[in-house]
PDB file of C-alpha atoms and ligand atoms in Angstrom:
ATOM      1  CA  MET A1433     -10.714 -15.518   8.304  1.00 63.00           C
ATOM      2  CA  ALA A1434     -11.815 -13.346   5.368  1.00 71.00           C
ATOM      3  CA  LEU A1435     -14.484 -15.947   4.556  1.00 72.00           C
ATOM      4  CA  THR A1436     -16.449 -15.033   7.666  1.00 75.00           C
ATOM      5  CA  ASP A1437     -15.639 -11.339   7.629  1.00 93.00           C
ATOM      6  CA  LEU A1438     -18.686  -9.598   6.090  1.00 94.00           C
ATOM      7  CA  LEU A1439     -16.847  -6.349   5.258  1.00 94.00           C
ATOM      8  CA  SER A1440     -14.056  -8.172   3.374  1.00 94.00           C
ATOM      9  CA  ASN A1441     -16.590 -10.133   1.357  1.00 96.00           C
ATOM     10  CA  VAL A1442     -18.728  -7.099   0.508  1.00 97.00           C
ATOM     11  CA  SER A1443     -15.549  -5.154  -0.360  1.00 97.00           C
ATOM     12  CA  LEU A1444     -14.317  -7.857  -2.720  1.00 97.00           C
ATOM     13  CA  LEU A1445     -17.688  -8.083  -4.467  1.00 98.00           C
ATOM     14  CA  VAL A1446     -17.934  -4.301  -4.911  1.00 98.00           C
ATOM     15  CA  ARG A1447     -14.292  -4.171  -6.113  1.00 98.00           C
ATOM     16  CA  TRP A1448     -15.032  -6.907  -8.642  1.00 98.00           C
ATOM     17  CA  LEU A1449     -18.175  -5.120  -9.867  1.00 98.00           C
ATOM     18  CA  HIS A1450     -16.211  -1.862 -10.105  1.00 99.00           C
ATOM     19  CA  VAL A1451     -13.442  -3.387 -12.222  1.00 98.00           C
ATOM     20  CA  ILE A1452     -15.666  -5.495 -14.507  1.00 98.00           C
ATOM     21  CA  ALA A1453     -17.902  -2.449 -15.176  1.00 99.00           C
ATOM     22  CA  GLY A1454     -14.760  -0.316 -15.665  1.00 98.00           C
ATOM     23  CA  ILE A1455     -13.475  -2.790 -18.270  1.00 98.00           C
ATOM     24  CA  THR A1456     -16.843  -2.578 -20.073  1.00 98.00           C
ATOM     25  CA  TRP A1457     -16.861   1.236 -20.044  1.00 99.00           C
ATOM     26  CA  ILE A1458     -13.241   1.833 -20.991  1.00 99.00           C
ATOM     27  CA  GLY A1459     -13.342  -1.075 -23.475  1.00 98.00           C
ATOM     28  CA  MET A1460     -16.173   0.700 -25.312  1.00 98.00           C
ATOM     29  CA  LEU A1461     -14.345   4.039 -25.065  1.00 98.00           C
ATOM     30  CA  TYR A1462     -11.253   2.471 -26.676  1.00 98.00           C
ATOM     31  CA  PHE A1463     -13.422   0.765 -29.298  1.00 98.00           C
ATOM     32  CA  PHE A1464     -14.870   4.170 -30.255  1.00 98.00           C
ATOM     33  CA  ASN A1465     -11.494   5.934 -30.314  1.00 98.00           C
ATOM     34  CA  PHE A1466      -9.084   3.274 -31.591  1.00 98.00           C
ATOM     35  CA  VAL A1467     -11.405   1.335 -33.942  1.00 97.00           C
ATOM     36  CA  ASN A1468     -14.542   3.263 -34.822  1.00 97.00           C
ATOM     37  CA  VAL A1469     -13.001   6.683 -35.575  1.00 96.00           C
ATOM     38  CA  PRO A1470     -10.603   5.258 -38.232  1.00 96.00           C
ATOM     39  CA  LEU A1471     -13.383   2.928 -39.474  1.00 96.00           C
ATOM     40  CA  GLN A1472     -15.902   5.766 -39.980  1.00 94.00           C
ATOM     41  CA  GLY A1473     -13.277   7.648 -41.996  1.00 93.00           C
ATOM     42  CA  ALA A1474     -13.046   4.664 -44.351  1.00 94.00           C
ATOM     43  CA  LEU A1475     -16.825   4.206 -44.881  1.00 96.00           C
ATOM     44  CA  ASP A1476     -18.917   6.007 -47.501  1.00 96.00           C
ATOM     45  CA  ASP A1477     -22.270   7.613 -46.570  1.00 93.00           C
ATOM     46  CA  ALA A1478     -24.350   4.613 -47.679  1.00 96.00           C
ATOM     47  CA  ALA A1479     -22.295   2.218 -45.535  1.00 96.00           C
ATOM     48  CA  LYS A1480     -22.512   4.589 -42.551  1.00 93.00           C
ATOM     49  CA  LYS A1481     -26.302   4.752 -42.905  1.00 92.00           C
ATOM     50  CA  ALA A1482     -26.503   0.964 -42.984  1.00 96.00           C
ATOM     51  CA  VAL A1483     -24.109   0.286 -40.095  1.00 95.00           C
ATOM     52  CA  ASN A1484     -24.355   3.127 -37.564  1.00 94.00           C
ATOM     53  CA  PRO A1485     -28.053   2.972 -36.560  1.00 94.00           C
ATOM     54  CA  LYS A1486     -27.538  -0.685 -35.615  1.00 95.00           C
ATOM     55  CA  LEU A1487     -24.065  -0.366 -34.104  1.00 97.00           C
ATOM     56  CA  MET A1488     -24.142   2.865 -32.119  1.00 97.00           C
ATOM     57  CA  PRO A1489     -27.222   2.372 -29.865  1.00 97.00           C
ATOM     58  CA  ARG A1490     -25.864  -1.024 -28.771  1.00 98.00           C
ATOM     59  CA  ALA A1491     -22.319   0.240 -28.140  1.00 98.00           C
ATOM     60  CA  LEU A1492     -23.580   3.381 -26.367  1.00 98.00           C
ATOM     61  CA  TRP A1493     -25.812   1.338 -24.057  1.00 98.00           C
ATOM     62  CA  TRP A1494     -22.850  -0.648 -22.678  1.00 98.00           C
ATOM     63  CA  PHE A1495     -20.758   2.531 -22.649  1.00 98.00           C
ATOM     64  CA  ARG A1496     -23.050   4.691 -20.521  1.00 98.00           C
ATOM     65  CA  TRP A1497     -24.320   1.996 -18.146  1.00 99.00           C
ATOM     66  CA  GLY A1498     -20.767   0.679 -17.741  1.00 99.00           C
ATOM     67  CA  ALA A1499     -19.788   4.225 -16.734  1.00 99.00           C
ATOM     68  CA  MET A1500     -22.682   4.508 -14.269  1.00 99.00           C
ATOM     69  CA  THR A1501     -21.998   1.128 -12.640  1.00 99.00           C
ATOM     70  CA  THR A1502     -18.258   1.864 -12.376  1.00 99.00           C
ATOM     71  CA  PHE A1503     -18.918   5.230 -10.773  1.00 99.00           C
ATOM     72  CA  LEU A1504     -21.508   4.010  -8.245  1.00 98.00           C
ATOM     73  CA  ALA A1505     -19.427   0.959  -7.275  1.00 98.00           C
ATOM     74  CA  GLY A1506     -16.378   3.283  -7.021  1.00 98.00           C
ATOM     75  CA  VAL A1507     -18.189   5.575  -4.574  1.00 98.00           C
ATOM     76  CA  VAL A1508     -19.201   2.577  -2.410  1.00 98.00           C
ATOM     77  CA  LEU A1509     -15.625   1.231  -2.603  1.00 98.00           C
ATOM     78  CA  PHE A1510     -14.259   4.612  -1.538  1.00 98.00           C
ATOM     79  CA  THR A1511     -16.642   4.689   1.429  1.00 98.00           C
ATOM     80  CA  LEU A1512     -15.737   1.148   2.531  1.00 97.00           C
ATOM     81  CA  THR A1513     -11.971   1.613   2.045  1.00 97.00           C
ATOM     82  CA  TYR A1514     -11.389   5.189   3.239  1.00 98.00           C
ATOM     83  CA  ALA A1515     -14.466   6.468   5.048  1.00 98.00           C
ATOM     84  CA  TYR A1516     -15.573   3.664   7.336  1.00 97.00           C
ATOM     85  CA  ARG A1517     -14.198   2.314  10.624  1.00 95.00           C
ATOM     86  CA  PRO A1518     -15.441  -1.186  11.470  1.00 92.00           C
ATOM     87  CA  GLY A1519     -17.290  -1.083  14.776  1.00 91.00           C
ATOM     88  CA  GLN A1520     -17.252   2.740  14.874  1.00 94.00           C
ATOM     89  CA  GLY A1521     -19.211   3.821  11.800  1.00 95.00           C
ATOM     90  CA  PHE A1522     -18.586   6.282   8.996  1.00 97.00           C
ATOM     91  CA  GLY A1523     -15.707   8.770   9.001  1.00 97.00           C
ATOM     92  CA  MET A1524     -12.325   9.065   7.274  1.00 98.00           C
ATOM     93  CA  ASN A1525     -10.009   6.280   8.456  1.00 97.00           C
ATOM     94  CA  GLU A1526      -6.246   5.714   8.591  1.00 97.00           C
ATOM     95  CA  ASN A1527      -6.139   4.753   4.891  1.00 97.00           C
ATOM     96  CA  PHE A1528      -7.021   8.368   4.116  1.00 98.00           C
ATOM     97  CA  ILE A1529      -5.627  10.337   7.065  1.00 98.00           C
ATOM     98  CA  SER A1530      -1.961  10.047   8.174  1.00 97.00           C
ATOM     99  CA  ALA A1531      -0.856  10.099  11.815  1.00 96.00           C
ATOM    100  CA  ASP A1532      -0.052  13.850  11.496  1.00 97.00           C
ATOM    101  CA  GLY A1533      -3.614  14.597  10.291  1.00 97.00           C
ATOM    102  CA  SER A1534      -2.727  15.246   6.631  1.00 98.00           C
ATOM    103  CA  VAL A1535      -4.110  13.291   3.659  1.00 98.00           C
ATOM    104  CA  SER A1536      -2.103  10.060   3.289  1.00 98.00           C
ATOM    105  CA  ASP A1537      -0.099   9.179   0.165  1.00 97.00           C
ATOM    106  CA  ARG A1538      -2.691   6.491  -0.576  1.00 97.00           C
ATOM    107  CA  GLY A1539      -5.392   9.142  -0.240  1.00 98.00           C
ATOM    108  CA  VAL A1540      -3.606  11.461  -2.705  1.00 98.00           C
ATOM    109  CA  TRP A1541      -3.447   8.699  -5.344  1.00 98.00           C
ATOM    110  CA  ILE A1542      -7.111   7.768  -5.033  1.00 98.00           C
ATOM    111  CA  LEU A1543      -8.134  11.450  -5.076  1.00 98.00           C
ATOM    112  CA  MET A1544      -6.291  11.857  -8.381  1.00 98.00           C
ATOM    113  CA  GLY A1545      -7.902   8.691  -9.807  1.00 98.00           C
ATOM    114  CA  MET A1546     -11.370   9.667  -8.628  1.00 98.00           C
ATOM    115  CA  LEU A1547     -11.015  13.243  -9.885  1.00 98.00           C
ATOM    116  CA  PHE A1548     -10.179  12.026 -13.397  1.00 98.00           C
ATOM    117  CA  GLY A1549     -12.767   9.193 -13.240  1.00 98.00           C
ATOM    118  CA  THR A1550     -15.521  11.538 -12.072  1.00 98.00           C
ATOM    119  CA  ILE A1551     -14.752  14.097 -14.806  1.00 98.00           C
ATOM    120  CA  MET A1552     -14.966  11.218 -17.303  1.00 99.00           C
ATOM    121  CA  TRP A1553     -18.298  10.025 -15.868  1.00 99.00           C
ATOM    122  CA  LEU A1554     -19.721  13.589 -16.042  1.00 99.00           C
ATOM    123  CA  ASN A1555     -18.544  13.865 -19.661  1.00 98.00           C
ATOM    124  CA  VAL A1556     -20.304  10.592 -20.550  1.00 98.00           C
ATOM    125  CA  TRP A1557     -23.619  11.374 -18.923  1.00 98.00           C
ATOM    126  CA  PHE A1558     -23.895  15.135 -19.429  1.00 98.00           C
ATOM    127  CA  VAL A1559     -22.096  15.748 -22.730  1.00 98.00           C
ATOM    128  CA  ILE A1560     -21.402  12.669 -24.878  1.00 98.00           C
ATOM    129  CA  TRP A1561     -24.643  10.736 -24.337  1.00 98.00           C
ATOM    130  CA  PRO A1562     -27.014  13.764 -24.675  1.00 98.00           C
ATOM    131  CA  ALA A1563     -25.233  14.719 -27.924  1.00 98.00           C
ATOM    132  CA  GLN A1564     -25.323  11.143 -29.271  1.00 97.00           C
ATOM    133  CA  LYS A1565     -28.987  10.769 -28.302  1.00 97.00           C
ATOM    134  CA  LYS A1566     -29.880  13.782 -30.452  1.00 96.00           C
ATOM    135  CA  ILE A1567     -27.721  12.555 -33.331  1.00 95.00           C
ATOM    136  CA  LEU A1568     -29.225   9.046 -33.266  1.00 93.00           C
ATOM    137  CA  SER A1569     -32.829  10.239 -32.962  1.00 93.00           C
ATOM    138  CA  GLY A1570     -32.391  12.286 -36.134  1.00 90.00           C
ATOM    139  CA  GLN A1571     -33.393  15.471 -34.240  1.00 90.00           C
ATOM    140  CA  ALA A1572     -30.050  17.222 -34.556  1.00 92.00           C
ATOM    141  CA  GLY A1573     -31.052  19.277 -37.603  1.00 93.00           C
ATOM    142  CA  ASP A1574     -28.453  21.901 -38.441  1.00 95.00           C
ATOM    143  CA  GLN A1575     -26.734  21.227 -35.101  1.00 96.00           C
ATOM    144  CA  LEU A1576     -25.517  17.864 -36.415  1.00 95.00           C
ATOM    145  CA  ALA A1577     -21.920  18.840 -37.223  1.00 95.00           C
ATOM    146  CA  ALA A1578     -21.531  20.777 -33.946  1.00 98.00           C
ATOM    147  CA  LEU A1579     -22.958  17.872 -31.898  1.00 97.00           C
ATOM    148  CA  ARG A1580     -20.655  15.374 -33.613  1.00 96.00           C
ATOM    149  CA  LYS A1581     -17.665  17.604 -32.929  1.00 97.00           C
ATOM    150  CA  ARG A1582     -18.622  18.091 -29.273  1.00 98.00           C
ATOM    151  CA  ALA A1583     -19.182  14.350 -28.651  1.00 98.00           C
ATOM    152  CA  GLY A1584     -15.940  13.488 -30.443  1.00 98.00           C
ATOM    153  CA  LEU A1585     -13.899  16.062 -28.529  1.00 98.00           C
ATOM    154  CA  PHE A1586     -15.160  14.973 -25.090  1.00 98.00           C
ATOM    155  CA  SER A1587     -14.655  11.329 -26.047  1.00 98.00           C
ATOM    156  CA  ARG A1588     -11.025  12.135 -26.930  1.00 98.00           C
ATOM    157  CA  VAL A1589     -10.553  14.010 -23.645  1.00 98.00           C
ATOM    158  CA  ASN A1590     -11.905  10.968 -21.762  1.00 98.00           C
ATOM    159  CA  THR A1591      -9.530   8.679 -23.654  1.00 98.00           C
ATOM    160  CA  TYR A1592      -6.556  10.830 -22.619  1.00 98.00           C
ATOM    161  CA  LEU A1593      -7.754  10.965 -18.985  1.00 98.00           C
ATOM    162  CA  SER A1594      -8.328   7.204 -18.788  1.00 98.00           C
ATOM    163  CA  ALA A1595      -4.694   6.110 -18.566  1.00 98.00           C
ATOM    164  CA  PRO A1596      -3.570   8.524 -15.801  1.00 98.00           C
ATOM    165  CA  MET A1597      -6.880   7.712 -14.049  1.00 98.00           C
ATOM    166  CA  LEU A1598      -5.933   4.029 -13.960  1.00 98.00           C
ATOM    167  CA  PHE A1599      -2.629   4.840 -12.186  1.00 98.00           C
ATOM    168  CA  GLY A1600      -4.759   6.594  -9.582  1.00 98.00           C
ATOM    169  CA  MET A1601      -6.843   3.410  -9.157  1.00 98.00           C
ATOM    170  CA  LEU A1602      -3.922   0.979  -8.987  1.00 98.00           C
ATOM    171  CA  ALA A1603      -1.313   2.901  -6.993  1.00 98.00           C
ATOM    172  CA  PRO A1604      -3.190   3.279  -3.669  1.00 97.00           C
ATOM    173  CA  ALA A1605      -3.221  -0.439  -2.801  1.00 96.00           C
ATOM    174  CA  HIS A1606      -0.161  -1.537  -4.800  1.00 97.00           C
ATOM    175  CA  TYR A1607       2.370   1.322  -4.621  1.00 96.00           C
ATOM    176  CA  GLY A1608       1.503   3.832  -1.955  1.00 84.00           C
ATOM    177  CA  ALA A1609       4.281   6.434  -1.972  1.00 95.00           C
ATOM    178  CA  VAL A1610       3.557   9.696  -3.770  1.00 96.00           C
ATOM    179  CA  ASN A1611       5.145  13.039  -4.552  1.00 96.00           C
ATOM    180  CA  GLY A1612       4.813  15.665  -7.294  1.00 97.00           C
ATOM    181  CA  PHE A1613       7.276  13.786  -9.485  1.00 97.00           C
ATOM    182  CA  THR A1614       5.480  10.404  -9.314  1.00 97.00           C
ATOM    183  CA  LEU A1615       2.154  12.109 -10.101  1.00 97.00           C
ATOM    184  CA  LEU A1616       3.743  13.890 -13.065  1.00 98.00           C
ATOM    185  CA  VAL A1617       5.279  10.653 -14.384  1.00 98.00           C
ATOM    186  CA  ALA A1618       1.924   8.835 -14.050  1.00 98.00           C
ATOM    187  CA  VAL A1619       0.084  11.570 -15.966  1.00 98.00           C
ATOM    188  CA  ALA A1620       2.809  11.910 -18.639  1.00 98.00           C
ATOM    189  CA  LEU A1621       3.132   8.147 -19.171  1.00 98.00           C
ATOM    190  CA  GLY A1622      -0.641   7.779 -19.408  1.00 98.00           C
ATOM    191  CA  ILE A1623      -0.992  10.608 -21.927  1.00 98.00           C
ATOM    192  CA  PHE A1624       1.896   9.217 -23.997  1.00 98.00           C
ATOM    193  CA  ALA A1625       0.314   5.702 -24.076  1.00 98.00           C
ATOM    194  CA  ILE A1626      -2.965   7.146 -25.366  1.00 98.00           C
ATOM    195  CA  TRP A1627      -1.258   9.437 -27.906  1.00 98.00           C
ATOM    196  CA  TRP A1628       0.674   6.427 -29.257  1.00 98.00           C
ATOM    197  CA  SER A1629      -2.490   4.272 -29.400  1.00 98.00           C
ATOM    198  CA  ILE A1630      -4.456   6.933 -31.304  1.00 98.00           C
ATOM    199  CA  LYS A1631      -1.586   7.404 -33.770  1.00 97.00           C
ATOM    200  CA  THR A1632      -1.293   3.637 -34.235  1.00 97.00           C
ATOM    201  CA  SER A1633      -5.052   3.215 -34.682  1.00 97.00           C
ATOM    202  CA  PHE A1634      -4.836   4.978 -38.053  1.00 95.00           C
ATOM    203  CA  GLN A1635      -2.070   2.608 -39.232  1.00 94.00           C
ATOM    204  CA  VAL A1636      -3.149  -0.868 -38.129  1.00 93.00           C
ATOM    205  CA  GLY A1637      -5.522  -3.202 -39.947  1.00 83.00           C
ATOM    206  CA  ARG A1638      -5.763  -1.213 -43.180  1.00 76.00           C
ATOM    207  CA  SER A1639      -4.883  -4.203 -45.346  1.00 63.00           C
ATOM    208  CA  ALA A1640      -7.267  -6.613 -43.576  1.00 55.00           C
TER     209      ALA A1640
HETATM  210  C1  HEM B2135     -15.660   6.785 -12.177  1.00 89.78           C
HETATM  211  C2  HEM B2135     -15.068   7.076 -11.050  1.00 89.78           C
HETATM  212  C3  HEM B2135     -14.284   6.092 -10.240  1.00 89.78           C
HETATM  213  C4  HEM B2135     -14.254   6.068  -8.871  1.00 89.78           C
HETATM  214  C5  HEM B2135     -15.013   6.996  -7.941  1.00 89.78           C
HETATM  215  C6  HEM B2135     -13.350   4.978  -8.494  1.00 89.78           C
HETATM  216  C7  HEM B2135     -13.026   4.611  -7.195  1.00 89.78           C
HETATM  217  C8  HEM B2135     -12.142   3.613  -6.838  1.00 89.78           C
HETATM  218  C9  HEM B2135     -11.753   3.275  -5.485  1.00 89.78           C
HETATM  219  C10 HEM B2135     -12.239   3.988  -4.221  1.00 89.78           C
HETATM  220  C11 HEM B2135     -10.869   2.238  -5.539  1.00 89.78           C
HETATM  221  C12 HEM B2135     -10.193   1.549  -4.343  1.00 89.78           C
HETATM  222  C13 HEM B2135      -8.777   1.990  -4.203  1.00 89.78           C
HETATM  223  C14 HEM B2135      -8.073   1.289  -3.059  1.00 89.78           C
HETATM  224  O1  HEM B2135      -8.256   0.101  -2.868  1.00 89.78           O
HETATM  225  O2  HEM B2135      -7.321   1.969  -2.338  1.00 89.78           O
HETATM  226  C15 HEM B2135     -10.702   1.892  -6.925  1.00 89.78           C
HETATM  227  C16 HEM B2135      -9.892   0.869  -7.382  1.00 89.78           C
HETATM  228  C17 HEM B2135      -9.795   0.485  -8.685  1.00 89.78           C
HETATM  229  N1  HEM B2135     -10.468   1.045  -9.740  1.00 89.78           N
HETATM  230 FE1  HEM B2135     -11.657   2.706  -9.683  1.00 89.78          FE
HETATM  231  N2  HEM B2135     -12.894   4.360  -9.618  1.00 89.78           N
HETATM  232  C18 HEM B2135     -13.442   4.985 -10.722  1.00 89.78           C
HETATM  233  C19 HEM B2135     -13.241   4.630 -12.048  1.00 89.78           C
HETATM  234  C20 HEM B2135     -12.550   3.508 -12.482  1.00 89.78           C
HETATM  235  C21 HEM B2135     -12.466   3.088 -13.861  1.00 89.78           C
HETATM  236  C22 HEM B2135     -13.109   3.777 -15.063  1.00 89.78           C
HETATM  237  C23 HEM B2135     -11.719   1.963 -13.896  1.00 89.78           C
HETATM  238  C24 HEM B2135     -11.371   1.194 -15.130  1.00 89.78           C
HETATM  239  C25 HEM B2135     -11.190  -0.069 -15.192  1.00 89.78           C
HETATM  240  C26 HEM B2135     -11.323   1.660 -12.530  1.00 89.78           C
HETATM  241  C27 HEM B2135     -10.542   0.587 -12.147  1.00 89.78           C
HETATM  242  C28 HEM B2135     -10.100   0.344 -10.878  1.00 89.78           C
HETATM  243  C29 HEM B2135      -9.143  -0.686 -10.520  1.00 89.78           C
HETATM  244  C30 HEM B2135      -8.489  -1.688 -11.474  1.00 89.78           C
HETATM  245  C31 HEM B2135      -8.956  -0.596  -9.155  1.00 89.78           C
HETATM  246  C32 HEM B2135      -7.983  -1.389  -8.314  1.00 89.78           C
HETATM  247  C33 HEM B2135      -8.568  -2.584  -7.666  1.00 89.78           C
HETATM  248  C34 HEM B2135      -7.521  -3.194  -6.725  1.00 89.78           C
HETATM  249  O3  HEM B2135      -6.331  -3.101  -6.970  1.00 89.78           O
HETATM  250  O4  HEM B2135      -7.918  -3.750  -5.747  1.00 89.78           O
HETATM  251  N3  HEM B2135     -11.848   2.613 -11.697  1.00 89.78           N
HETATM  252  N4  HEM B2135     -11.490   2.732  -7.690  1.00 89.78           N
END
């Protein structure tokens, strides 16, 4: 049945694009935060000068375009899943609106996920990338330290947001029920997982 159903096929393709681009984006984010930050601390200036101009433009290309593709596919996925009624056109559907007219539990989860994901996307395109572009072009001048700090801080914020964000992506279709407590647990568990990973990133691989 789904084979001949155009909407199901388009939905699956967009969902696939969304997740594969999301893996690319968040994979790069975790590379920067769990591998590159401890690595840079272990390199001297000469090694940094040799490695970074070749490494960073490549990594940042996948990072920012992964973010853009994830975001755009996410917006299309949201429209198809929550804001479209087959045969009737666009408008919020029963996935988003409950029988009593309030936002559904599924809708609350995806709103949380999209809020965090959209903040992360804005941070990539309007803070991290502009700062990195200046740093890499050698035009930072005496702003260099401030730009590095700003890019690093927003990258850390995005890393912390990423894990709660993923609960917001997974729960709508695979869990459903929501209340203040479940949201709090999702955010706390996500933040703890990232805190543990950052702490561990300074301990692993030092002898290799
Ligand atoms: C940037 C803003 C983002 C928006 C607007 C967005 C939007 C969405 C939407 C609308 C869904 C469908 C939920 C449903 O089926 O009820 C979804 C699912 C999903 N998203 Fe996102 N998303 C974003 C970022 C991300 C990121 C960064 C990842 C990282 C991998 C991600 C991974 C997923 C996954 C794994 C699913 C579940 C697919 C499934 O179970 O069928 N999303 N997203």
